[in-house]
mmCIF file of N, CA, C and O in Angstrom:
data_model
loop_
_atom_site.group_PDB
_atom_site.id
_atom_site.type_symbol
_atom_site.label_atom_id
_atom_site.label_comp_id
_atom_site.label_asym_id
_atom_site.label_seq_id
_atom_site.Cartn_x
_atom_site.Cartn_y
_atom_site.Cartn_z
ATOM 1 N N MET H 718 0.830 -1.163 0.000
ATOM 2 C CA MET H 718 0.000 0.000 0.000
ATOM 3 C C MET H 718 0.877 1.229 0.000
ATOM 4 O O MET H 718 1.958 1.224 0.588
ATOM 5 N N ARG H 719 0.447 2.256 -0.671
ATOM 6 C CA ARG H 719 1.215 3.492 -0.774
ATOM 7 C C ARG H 719 0.995 4.331 0.475
ATOM 8 O O ARG H 719 -0.123 4.491 0.951
ATOM 9 N N LEU H 720 2.075 4.844 1.016
ATOM 10 C CA LEU H 720 1.980 5.734 2.168
ATOM 11 C C LEU H 720 1.397 7.068 1.746
ATOM 12 O O LEU H 720 1.623 7.538 0.633
ATOM 13 N N GLU H 721 0.662 7.676 2.658
ATOM 14 C CA GLU H 721 0.062 8.983 2.414
ATOM 15 C C GLU H 721 0.699 10.032 3.303
ATOM 16 O O GLU H 721 1.413 9.705 4.238
ATOM 17 N N ARG H 722 0.375 11.278 3.019
ATOM 18 C CA ARG H 722 0.825 12.416 3.817
ATOM 19 C C ARG H 722 2.323 12.346 4.083
ATOM 20 O O ARG H 722 2.781 12.435 5.207
ATOM 21 N N THR H 723 3.065 12.168 3.031
ATOM 22 C CA THR H 723 4.504 12.091 3.162
ATOM 23 C C THR H 723 5.176 13.084 2.231
ATOM 24 O O THR H 723 4.683 13.333 1.135
ATOM 25 N N HIS H 724 6.258 13.616 2.682
ATOM 26 C CA HIS H 724 7.093 14.457 1.841
ATOM 27 C C HIS H 724 8.386 13.721 1.504
ATOM 28 O O HIS H 724 9.250 14.255 0.854
ATOM 29 N N TYR H 725 8.474 12.484 1.991
ATOM 30 C CA TYR H 725 9.677 11.689 1.762
ATOM 31 C C TYR H 725 9.606 11.093 0.359
ATOM 32 O O TYR H 725 8.678 10.365 0.023
ATOM 33 N N LEU H 726 10.558 11.409 -0.456
ATOM 34 C CA LEU H 726 10.637 10.863 -1.807
ATOM 35 C C LEU H 726 11.845 9.943 -1.902
ATOM 36 O O LEU H 726 12.911 10.240 -1.381
ATOM 37 N N VAL H 727 11.670 8.833 -2.562
ATOM 38 C CA VAL H 727 12.734 7.843 -2.711
ATOM 39 C C VAL H 727 13.733 8.351 -3.743
ATOM 40 O O VAL H 727 13.362 8.768 -4.835
ATOM 41 N N ASN H 728 15.018 8.289 -3.379
ATOM 42 C CA ASN H 728 16.041 8.716 -4.334
ATOM 43 C C ASN H 728 16.443 7.540 -5.242
ATOM 44 O O ASN H 728 15.982 6.419 -5.074
ATOM 45 N N ASP H 729 17.306 7.817 -6.223
ATOM 46 C CA ASP H 729 17.690 6.787 -7.194
ATOM 47 C C ASP H 729 18.322 5.565 -6.539
ATOM 48 O O ASP H 729 18.031 4.433 -6.915
ATOM 49 N N ARG H 730 19.200 5.773 -5.567
ATOM 50 C CA ARG H 730 19.866 4.647 -4.900
ATOM 51 C C ARG H 730 18.836 3.756 -4.228
ATOM 52 O O ARG H 730 18.888 2.534 -4.331
ATOM 53 N N GLU H 731 17.878 4.354 -3.523
ATOM 54 C CA GLU H 731 16.846 3.564 -2.845
ATOM 55 C C GLU H 731 15.922 2.868 -3.847
ATOM 56 O O GLU H 731 15.478 1.751 -3.617
ATOM 57 N N ARG H 732 15.625 3.528 -4.936
ATOM 58 C CA ARG H 732 14.730 2.958 -5.932
ATOM 59 C C ARG H 732 15.356 1.726 -6.585
ATOM 60 O O ARG H 732 14.672 0.773 -6.923
ATOM 61 N N GLN H 733 16.669 1.723 -6.749
ATOM 62 C CA GLN H 733 17.346 0.610 -7.406
ATOM 63 C C GLN H 733 17.730 -0.503 -6.442
ATOM 64 O O GLN H 733 18.042 -1.611 -6.862
ATOM 65 N N SER H 734 17.693 -0.231 -5.161
ATOM 66 C CA SER H 734 18.082 -1.220 -4.160
ATOM 67 C C SER H 734 17.020 -2.305 -4.036
ATOM 68 O O SER H 734 15.830 -2.036 -4.057
ATOM 69 N N ARG H 735 17.455 -3.525 -3.908
ATOM 70 C CA ARG H 735 16.540 -4.654 -3.701
ATOM 71 C C ARG H 735 16.724 -5.253 -2.307
ATOM 72 O O ARG H 735 16.268 -6.352 -2.045
ATOM 73 N N HIS H 736 17.391 -4.527 -1.422
ATOM 74 C CA HIS H 736 17.595 -5.006 -0.065
ATOM 75 C C HIS H 736 16.276 -4.970 0.705
ATOM 76 O O HIS H 736 15.458 -4.079 0.501
ATOM 77 N N PRO H 737 16.081 -5.939 1.588
ATOM 78 C CA PRO H 737 14.866 -5.934 2.405
ATOM 79 C C PRO H 737 14.804 -4.655 3.258
ATOM 80 O O PRO H 737 15.832 -4.144 3.696
ATOM 81 N N ARG H 738 13.614 -4.174 3.456
ATOM 82 C CA ARG H 738 13.424 -2.984 4.266
ATOM 83 C C ARG H 738 12.438 -3.299 5.376
ATOM 84 O O ARG H 738 11.499 -4.048 5.177
ATOM 85 N N ALA H 739 12.674 -2.720 6.503
ATOM 86 C CA ALA H 739 11.751 -2.861 7.627
ATOM 87 C C ALA H 739 11.248 -1.480 8.011
ATOM 88 O O ALA H 739 12.005 -0.507 8.007
ATOM 89 N N TYR H 740 9.977 -1.410 8.319
ATOM 90 C CA TYR H 740 9.354 -0.173 8.769
ATOM 91 C C TYR H 740 8.653 -0.450 10.086
ATOM 92 O O TYR H 740 8.177 -1.564 10.323
ATOM 93 N N VAL H 741 8.581 0.558 10.912
ATOM 94 C CA VAL H 741 7.835 0.458 12.158
ATOM 95 C C VAL H 741 6.531 1.218 11.964
ATOM 96 O O VAL H 741 6.541 2.387 11.581
ATOM 97 N N LEU H 742 5.418 0.536 12.219
ATOM 98 C CA LEU H 742 4.118 1.190 12.235
ATOM 99 C C LEU H 742 3.827 1.560 13.674
ATOM 100 O O LEU H 742 3.914 0.699 14.568
ATOM 101 N N ARG H 743 3.512 2.804 13.913
ATOM 102 C CA ARG H 743 3.285 3.276 15.274
ATOM 103 C C ARG H 743 2.000 4.084 15.332
ATOM 104 O O ARG H 743 1.749 4.915 14.460
ATOM 105 N N THR H 744 1.206 3.848 16.363
ATOM 106 C CA THR H 744 -0.055 4.575 16.497
ATOM 107 C C THR H 744 0.191 5.978 17.014
ATOM 108 O O THR H 744 1.103 6.218 17.798
ATOM 109 N N GLU H 745 -0.634 6.891 16.526
ATOM 110 C CA GLU H 745 -0.609 8.279 16.975
ATOM 111 C C GLU H 745 -2.052 8.751 17.086
ATOM 112 O O GLU H 745 -2.909 8.299 16.335
ATOM 113 N N VAL H 746 -2.300 9.678 18.000
ATOM 114 C CA VAL H 746 -3.623 10.277 18.108
ATOM 115 C C VAL H 746 -3.516 11.711 17.627
ATOM 116 O O VAL H 746 -2.662 12.464 18.081
ATOM 117 N N ASP H 747 -4.349 12.042 16.671
ATOM 118 C CA ASP H 747 -4.347 13.376 16.085
ATOM 119 C C ASP H 747 -5.716 13.987 16.311
ATOM 120 O O ASP H 747 -6.678 13.644 15.622
ATOM 121 N N ALA H 748 -5.824 14.874 17.286
ATOM 122 C CA ALA H 748 -7.105 15.471 17.637
ATOM 123 C C ALA H 748 -7.708 16.244 16.463
ATOM 124 O O ALA H 748 -8.931 16.312 16.321
ATOM 125 N N SER H 749 -6.889 16.822 15.614
ATOM 126 C CA SER H 749 -7.421 17.599 14.494
ATOM 127 C C SER H 749 -8.129 16.718 13.466
ATOM 128 O O SER H 749 -9.019 17.176 12.765
ATOM 129 N N ARG H 750 -7.750 15.452 13.388
ATOM 130 C CA ARG H 750 -8.397 14.533 12.454
ATOM 131 C C ARG H 750 -9.511 13.736 13.114
ATOM 132 O O ARG H 750 -10.260 13.038 12.437
ATOM 133 N N GLY H 751 -9.597 13.791 14.423
ATOM 134 C CA GLY H 751 -10.676 13.127 15.134
ATOM 135 C C GLY H 751 -10.544 11.623 15.252
ATOM 136 O O GLY H 751 -11.459 10.957 15.675
ATOM 137 N N SER H 752 -9.423 11.064 14.857
ATOM 138 C CA SER H 752 -9.242 9.623 14.986
ATOM 139 C C SER H 752 -7.761 9.306 15.061
ATOM 140 O O SER H 752 -6.918 10.185 14.940
ATOM 141 N N GLY H 753 -7.468 8.047 15.242
ATOM 142 C CA GLY H 753 -6.074 7.639 15.353
ATOM 143 C C GLY H 753 -5.408 7.511 14.006
ATOM 144 O O GLY H 753 -6.029 7.144 13.013
ATOM 145 N N ASN H 754 -4.148 7.824 13.974
ATOM 146 C CA ASN H 754 -3.321 7.658 12.793
ATOM 147 C C ASN H 754 -2.356 6.511 13.023
ATOM 148 O O ASN H 754 -2.040 6.172 14.157
ATOM 149 N N VAL H 755 -1.868 5.949 11.945
ATOM 150 C CA VAL H 755 -0.795 4.966 12.012
ATOM 151 C C VAL H 755 0.338 5.502 11.137
ATOM 152 O O VAL H 755 0.200 5.603 9.916
ATOM 153 N N ALA H 756 1.431 5.883 11.808
ATOM 154 C CA ALA H 756 2.585 6.456 11.120
ATOM 155 C C ALA H 756 3.590 5.358 10.807
ATOM 156 O O ALA H 756 3.717 4.386 11.551
ATOM 157 N N ALA H 757 4.309 5.527 9.702
ATOM 158 C CA ALA H 757 5.370 4.593 9.312
ATOM 159 C C ALA H 757 6.713 5.288 9.498
ATOM 160 O O ALA H 757 6.882 6.441 9.114
ATOM 161 N N PHE H 758 7.652 4.567 10.104
ATOM 162 C CA PHE H 758 8.985 5.089 10.379
ATOM 163 C C PHE H 758 10.022 4.171 9.754
ATOM 164 O O PHE H 758 9.869 2.957 9.750
ATOM 165 N N SER H 759 11.087 4.767 9.261
ATOM 166 C CA SER H 759 12.220 4.032 8.719
ATOM 167 C C SER H 759 13.485 4.663 9.270
ATOM 168 O O SER H 759 13.683 5.875 9.133
ATOM 169 N N ASN H 760 14.306 3.849 9.907
ATOM 170 C CA ASN H 760 15.547 4.347 10.517
ATOM 171 C C ASN H 760 15.291 5.534 11.442
ATOM 172 O O ASN H 760 16.037 6.512 11.439
ATOM 173 N N GLY H 761 14.199 5.467 12.198
ATOM 174 C CA GLY H 761 13.878 6.508 13.172
ATOM 175 C C GLY H 761 13.269 7.759 12.581
ATOM 176 O O GLY H 761 12.983 8.710 13.294
ATOM 177 N N ARG H 762 13.011 7.765 11.289
ATOM 178 C CA ARG H 762 12.484 8.947 10.605
ATOM 179 C C ARG H 762 11.066 8.663 10.117
ATOM 180 O O ARG H 762 10.815 7.641 9.480
ATOM 181 N N GLY H 763 10.133 9.557 10.404
ATOM 182 C CA GLY H 763 8.778 9.415 9.907
ATOM 183 C C GLY H 763 8.750 9.566 8.399
ATOM 184 O O GLY H 763 9.280 10.534 7.863
ATOM 185 N N VAL H 764 8.162 8.589 7.710
ATOM 186 C CA VAL H 764 8.138 8.638 6.256
ATOM 187 C C VAL H 764 6.727 8.700 5.673
ATOM 188 O O VAL H 764 6.584 8.817 4.465
ATOM 189 N N GLY H 765 5.699 8.630 6.501
ATOM 190 C CA GLY H 765 4.339 8.739 5.999
ATOM 191 C C GLY H 765 3.339 8.069 6.917
ATOM 192 O O GLY H 765 3.670 7.667 8.039
ATOM 193 N N TYR H 766 2.113 7.964 6.429
ATOM 194 C CA TYR H 766 1.008 7.406 7.199
ATOM 195 C C TYR H 766 0.236 6.404 6.358
ATOM 196 O O TYR H 766 0.165 6.531 5.133
ATOM 197 N N LEU H 767 -0.383 5.429 7.042
ATOM 198 C CA LEU H 767 -1.298 4.528 6.349
ATOM 199 C C LEU H 767 -2.528 5.321 5.925
ATOM 200 O O LEU H 767 -2.911 6.279 6.595
ATOM 201 N N PRO H 768 -3.179 4.916 4.829
ATOM 202 C CA PRO H 768 -4.429 5.562 4.461
ATOM 203 C C PRO H 768 -5.430 5.478 5.620
ATOM 204 O O PRO H 768 -5.451 4.488 6.365
ATOM 205 N N GLN H 769 -6.251 6.498 5.771
ATOM 206 C CA GLN H 769 -7.148 6.604 6.927
ATOM 207 C C GLN H 769 -8.065 5.388 7.081
ATOM 208 O O GLN H 769 -8.314 4.939 8.191
ATOM 209 N N SER H 770 -8.571 4.838 5.974
ATOM 210 C CA SER H 770 -9.479 3.689 6.072
ATOM 211 C C SER H 770 -8.780 2.475 6.679
ATOM 212 O O SER H 770 -9.365 1.739 7.477
ATOM 213 N N ILE H 771 -7.527 2.252 6.327
ATOM 214 C CA ILE H 771 -6.755 1.136 6.883
ATOM 215 C C ILE H 771 -6.320 1.453 8.307
ATOM 216 O O ILE H 771 -6.364 0.598 9.194
ATOM 217 N N ALA H 772 -5.919 2.693 8.544
ATOM 218 C CA ALA H 772 -5.482 3.097 9.887
ATOM 219 C C ALA H 772 -6.603 2.925 10.910
ATOM 220 O O ALA H 772 -6.346 2.537 12.053
ATOM 221 N N ALA H 773 -7.835 3.178 10.505
ATOM 222 C CA ALA H 773 -8.968 3.029 11.429
ATOM 223 C C ALA H 773 -9.093 1.592 11.930
ATOM 224 O O ALA H 773 -9.427 1.356 13.091
ATOM 225 N N GLU H 774 -8.797 0.615 11.068
ATOM 226 C CA GLU H 774 -8.838 -0.793 11.474
ATOM 227 C C GLU H 774 -7.595 -1.205 12.250
ATOM 228 O O GLU H 774 -7.664 -1.977 13.199
ATOM 229 N N MET H 775 -6.435 -0.711 11.808
ATOM 230 C CA MET H 775 -5.169 -1.149 12.388
ATOM 231 C C MET H 775 -4.841 -0.489 13.722
ATOM 232 O O MET H 775 -4.163 -1.089 14.560
ATOM 233 N N HIS H 776 -5.291 0.741 13.937
ATOM 234 C CA HIS H 776 -4.925 1.492 15.152
ATOM 235 C C HIS H 776 -5.271 0.726 16.431
ATOM 236 O O HIS H 776 -4.384 0.522 17.280
ATOM 237 N N PRO H 777 -6.516 0.264 16.619
ATOM 238 C CA PRO H 777 -6.808 -0.463 17.869
ATOM 239 C C PRO H 777 -6.043 -1.778 17.996
ATOM 240 O O PRO H 777 -5.675 -2.185 19.102
ATOM 241 N N LEU H 778 -5.792 -2.437 16.870
ATOM 242 C CA LEU H 778 -5.037 -3.690 16.912
ATOM 243 C C LEU H 778 -3.587 -3.434 17.325
ATOM 244 O O LEU H 778 -3.028 -4.174 18.152
ATOM 245 N N LEU H 779 -2.986 -2.400 16.767
ATOM 246 C CA LEU H 779 -1.614 -2.056 17.153
ATOM 247 C C LEU H 779 -1.551 -1.620 18.609
ATOM 248 O O LEU H 779 -0.590 -1.931 19.314
ATOM 249 N N ASP H 780 -2.579 -0.904 19.071
ATOM 250 C CA ASP H 780 -2.620 -0.521 20.492
ATOM 251 C C ASP H 780 -2.604 -1.756 21.382
ATOM 252 O O ASP H 780 -1.951 -1.776 22.423
ATOM 253 N N ASP H 781 -3.319 -2.810 20.969
ATOM 254 C CA ASP H 781 -3.324 -4.061 21.739
ATOM 255 C C ASP H 781 -1.956 -4.721 21.774
ATOM 256 O O ASP H 781 -1.646 -5.481 22.681
ATOM 257 N N LEU H 782 -1.121 -4.417 20.769
ATOM 258 C CA LEU H 782 0.230 -4.984 20.715
ATOM 259 C C LEU H 782 1.266 -4.075 21.369
ATOM 260 O O LEU H 782 2.458 -4.344 21.292
ATOM 261 N N GLY H 783 0.833 -2.981 21.948
ATOM 262 C CA GLY H 783 1.760 -2.062 22.594
ATOM 263 C C GLY H 783 1.973 -0.783 21.806
ATOM 264 O O GLY H 783 2.819 0.031 22.147
ATOM 265 N N GLY H 784 1.251 -0.618 20.721
ATOM 266 C CA GLY H 784 1.300 0.627 19.964
ATOM 267 C C GLY H 784 2.207 0.625 18.755
ATOM 268 O O GLY H 784 2.288 1.623 18.045
ATOM 269 N N ALA H 785 2.890 -0.487 18.493
ATOM 270 C CA ALA H 785 3.808 -0.501 17.345
ATOM 271 C C ALA H 785 4.010 -1.927 16.838
ATOM 272 O O ALA H 785 3.803 -2.890 17.570
ATOM 273 N N ALA H 786 4.424 -2.026 15.578
ATOM 274 C CA ALA H 786 4.754 -3.315 14.975
ATOM 275 C C ALA H 786 5.736 -3.074 13.834
ATOM 276 O O ALA H 786 5.732 -2.017 13.212
ATOM 277 N N VAL H 787 6.571 -4.065 13.563
ATOM 278 C CA VAL H 787 7.528 -3.991 12.462
ATOM 279 C C VAL H 787 6.921 -4.710 11.258
ATOM 280 O O VAL H 787 6.391 -5.816 11.386
ATOM 281 N N VAL H 788 6.989 -4.070 10.089
ATOM 282 C CA VAL H 788 6.467 -4.662 8.858
ATOM 283 C C VAL H 788 7.530 -4.586 7.767
ATOM 284 O O VAL H 788 8.498 -3.830 7.881
ATOM 285 N N ASN H 789 7.347 -5.349 6.724
ATOM 286 C CA ASN H 789 8.261 -5.332 5.585
ATOM 287 C C ASN H 789 7.988 -4.132 4.695
ATOM 288 O O ASN H 789 6.848 -3.703 4.558
ATOM 289 N N GLY H 790 9.036 -3.663 4.084
ATOM 290 C CA GLY H 790 8.881 -2.578 3.129
ATOM 291 C C GLY H 790 8.924 -3.100 1.716
ATOM 292 O O GLY H 790 9.698 -3.996 1.391
ATOM 293 N N ALA H 791 8.088 -2.549 0.894
ATOM 294 C CA ALA H 791 8.073 -2.928 -0.511
ATOM 295 C C ALA H 791 8.912 -1.971 -1.336
ATOM 296 O O ALA H 791 9.130 -2.198 -2.513
ATOM 297 N N GLY H 792 9.371 -0.877 -0.727
ATOM 298 C CA GLY H 792 10.171 0.100 -1.451
ATOM 299 C C GLY H 792 9.323 0.904 -2.413
ATOM 300 O O GLY H 792 8.154 1.122 -2.178
ATOM 301 N N ALA H 793 9.920 1.292 -3.493
ATOM 302 C CA ALA H 793 9.205 2.087 -4.496
ATOM 303 C C ALA H 793 8.862 1.211 -5.687
ATOM 304 O O ALA H 793 9.620 0.317 -6.055
ATOM 305 N N ARG H 794 7.722 1.443 -6.278
ATOM 306 C CA ARG H 794 7.353 0.734 -7.495
ATOM 307 C C ARG H 794 8.166 1.283 -8.656
ATOM 308 O O ARG H 794 8.643 2.411 -8.626
ATOM 309 N N THR H 795 8.301 0.509 -9.692
ATOM 310 C CA THR H 795 9.065 0.932 -10.860
ATOM 311 C C THR H 795 8.540 2.271 -11.378
ATOM 312 O O THR H 795 7.343 2.427 -11.598
ATOM 313 N N GLY H 796 9.452 3.225 -11.511
ATOM 314 C CA GLY H 796 9.086 4.538 -12.007
ATOM 315 C C GLY H 796 8.459 5.457 -10.988
ATOM 316 O O GLY H 796 8.107 6.589 -11.294
ATOM 317 N N SER H 797 8.312 5.006 -9.749
ATOM 318 C CA SER H 797 7.680 5.809 -8.708
ATOM 319 C C SER H 797 8.735 6.373 -7.764
ATOM 320 O O SER H 797 9.818 5.817 -7.623
ATOM 321 N N ILE H 798 8.396 7.470 -7.106
ATOM 322 C CA ILE H 798 9.280 8.021 -6.088
ATOM 323 C C ILE H 798 8.613 7.993 -4.717
ATOM 324 O O ILE H 798 9.099 8.572 -3.769
ATOM 325 N N ARG H 799 7.473 7.321 -4.599
ATOM 326 C CA ARG H 799 6.761 7.187 -3.335
ATOM 327 C C ARG H 799 6.998 5.810 -2.724
ATOM 328 O O ARG H 799 7.151 4.822 -3.432
ATOM 329 N N LEU H 800 6.987 5.759 -1.399
ATOM 330 C CA LEU H 800 7.201 4.498 -0.689
ATOM 331 C C LEU H 800 5.928 3.666 -0.630
ATOM 332 O O LEU H 800 4.834 4.194 -0.445
ATOM 333 N N TRP H 801 6.113 2.374 -0.735
ATOM 334 C CA TRP H 801 5.051 1.391 -0.557
ATOM 335 C C TRP H 801 5.509 0.436 0.537
ATOM 336 O O TRP H 801 6.681 0.108 0.638
ATOM 337 N N ILE H 802 4.566 -0.015 1.350
ATOM 338 C CA ILE H 802 4.898 -0.981 2.397
ATOM 339 C C ILE H 802 3.916 -2.139 2.346
ATOM 340 O O ILE H 802 2.808 -2.011 1.831
ATOM 341 N N ASP H 803 4.363 -3.271 2.870
ATOM 342 C CA ASP H 803 3.497 -4.443 2.985
ATOM 343 C C ASP H 803 2.839 -4.388 4.356
ATOM 344 O O ASP H 803 3.526 -4.416 5.379
ATOM 345 N N VAL H 804 1.532 -4.305 4.367
ATOM 346 C CA VAL H 804 0.787 -4.235 5.622
ATOM 347 C C VAL H 804 0.004 -5.527 5.773
ATOM 348 O O VAL H 804 -0.700 -5.935 4.847
ATOM 349 N N PRO H 805 0.121 -6.181 6.930
ATOM 350 C CA PRO H 805 -0.648 -7.414 7.128
ATOM 351 C C PRO H 805 -2.142 -7.101 7.149
ATOM 352 O O PRO H 805 -2.546 -5.985 7.458
ATOM 353 N N THR H 806 -2.932 -8.088 6.820
ATOM 354 C CA THR H 806 -4.384 -7.893 6.855
ATOM 355 C C THR H 806 -4.832 -7.723 8.307
ATOM 356 O O THR H 806 -4.207 -8.277 9.229
ATOM 357 N N PRO H 807 -5.915 -6.980 8.521
ATOM 358 C CA PRO H 807 -6.429 -6.853 9.893
ATOM 359 C C PRO H 807 -6.729 -8.209 10.530
ATOM 360 O O PRO H 807 -6.506 -8.401 11.718
ATOM 361 N N GLY H 808 -7.189 -9.171 9.738
ATOM 362 C CA GLY H 808 -7.470 -10.502 10.277
ATOM 363 C C GLY H 808 -6.230 -11.190 10.809
ATOM 364 O O GLY H 808 -6.266 -11.822 11.866
ATOM 365 N N SER H 809 -5.123 -11.068 10.102
ATOM 366 C CA SER H 809 -3.891 -11.698 10.583
ATOM 367 C C SER H 809 -3.367 -10.994 11.831
ATOM 368 O O SER H 809 -2.827 -11.646 12.730
ATOM 369 N N VAL H 810 -3.556 -9.681 11.915
ATOM 370 C CA VAL H 810 -3.130 -8.956 13.118
ATOM 371 C C VAL H 810 -4.028 -9.333 14.294
ATOM 372 O O VAL H 810 -3.554 -9.489 15.420
ATOM 373 N N ARG H 811 -5.318 -9.536 14.040
ATOM 374 C CA ARG H 811 -6.215 -9.987 15.113
ATOM 375 C C ARG H 811 -5.750 -11.341 15.667
ATOM 376 O O ARG H 811 -5.786 -11.581 16.865
ATOM 377 N N GLY H 812 -5.311 -12.237 14.765
ATOM 378 C CA GLY H 812 -4.787 -13.529 15.208
ATOM 379 C C GLY H 812 -3.551 -13.369 16.060
ATOM 380 O O GLY H 812 -3.393 -14.044 17.080
ATOM 381 N N LEU H 813 -2.665 -12.458 15.685
ATOM 382 C CA LEU H 813 -1.468 -12.184 16.479
ATOM 383 C C LEU H 813 -1.842 -11.614 17.842
ATOM 384 O O LEU H 813 -1.290 -12.020 18.867
ATOM 385 N N VAL H 814 -2.793 -10.691 17.864
ATOM 386 C CA VAL H 814 -3.247 -10.105 19.135
ATOM 387 C C VAL H 814 -3.795 -11.202 20.045
ATOM 388 O O VAL H 814 -3.492 -11.239 21.243
ATOM 389 N N ALA H 815 -4.592 -12.122 19.493
ATOM 390 C CA ALA H 815 -5.144 -13.217 20.292
ATOM 391 C C ALA H 815 -4.033 -14.097 20.856
ATOM 392 O O ALA H 815 -4.075 -14.501 22.020
ATOM 393 N N THR H 816 -3.018 -14.378 20.052
ATOM 394 C CA THR H 816 -1.889 -15.183 20.523
ATOM 395 C C THR H 816 -1.130 -14.475 21.634
ATOM 396 O O THR H 816 -0.758 -15.100 22.645
ATOM 397 N N VAL H 817 -0.887 -13.189 21.467
ATOM 398 C CA VAL H 817 -0.170 -12.421 22.499
ATOM 399 C C VAL H 817 -0.969 -12.383 23.788
ATOM 400 O O VAL H 817 -0.431 -12.579 24.882
ATOM 401 N N ARG H 818 -2.267 -12.139 23.674
ATOM 402 C CA ARG H 818 -3.128 -12.134 24.883
ATOM 403 C C ARG H 818 -3.084 -13.477 25.592
ATOM 404 O O ARG H 818 -3.017 -13.534 26.813
ATOM 405 N N SER H 819 -3.147 -14.553 24.828
ATOM 406 C CA SER H 819 -3.127 -15.901 25.403
ATOM 407 C C SER H 819 -1.800 -16.154 26.137
ATOM 408 O O SER H 819 -1.806 -16.684 27.253
ATOM 409 N N SER H 820 -0.697 -15.784 25.513
ATOM 410 C CA SER H 820 0.596 -16.019 26.154
ATOM 411 C C SER H 820 0.769 -15.149 27.403
ATOM 412 O O SER H 820 1.395 -15.560 28.369
ATOM 413 N N ARG H 821 0.205 -13.942 27.379
ATOM 414 C CA ARG H 821 0.283 -13.071 28.576
ATOM 415 C C ARG H 821 -0.542 -13.656 29.716
ATOM 416 O O ARG H 821 -0.154 -13.575 30.865
ATOM 417 N N ALA H 822 -1.683 -14.244 29.382
ATOM 418 C CA ALA H 822 -2.551 -14.825 30.404
ATOM 419 C C ALA H 822 -1.902 -16.049 31.043
ATOM 420 O O ALA H 822 -2.074 -16.295 32.236
ATOM 421 N N GLU H 823 -1.139 -16.800 30.253
ATOM 422 C CA GLU H 823 -0.450 -17.979 30.772
ATOM 423 C C GLU H 823 0.765 -17.604 31.614
ATOM 424 O O GLU H 823 1.138 -18.337 32.509
ATOM 425 N N GLY H 824 1.388 -16.483 31.276
ATOM 426 C CA GLY H 824 2.644 -16.087 31.936
ATOM 427 C C GLY H 824 2.411 -15.271 33.100
ATOM 428 O O GLY H 824 2.754 -15.225 34.175
#
């Protein structure tokens, strides 16, 4: 999925690189937007946000995981200068949340 609300543009070196990338998705509360945001960070730098429709589903799930999760980066598409990331489906994150809750209850 393409990140939104970003001013970060991929340079030529990054566009040509095929190295795996990791991004941190972190929840944020933005009172001006009236709902939670999910920001994406790379190397400690904010690089954009998930689209609002996806963030609305992912925000509470990420909060259940402690407010953040690491995801794979897809980099830039051919001919593009915008970042794309691989975001797990809300259903798979719900399964992870259930597993974490279960292990916390046992421990």
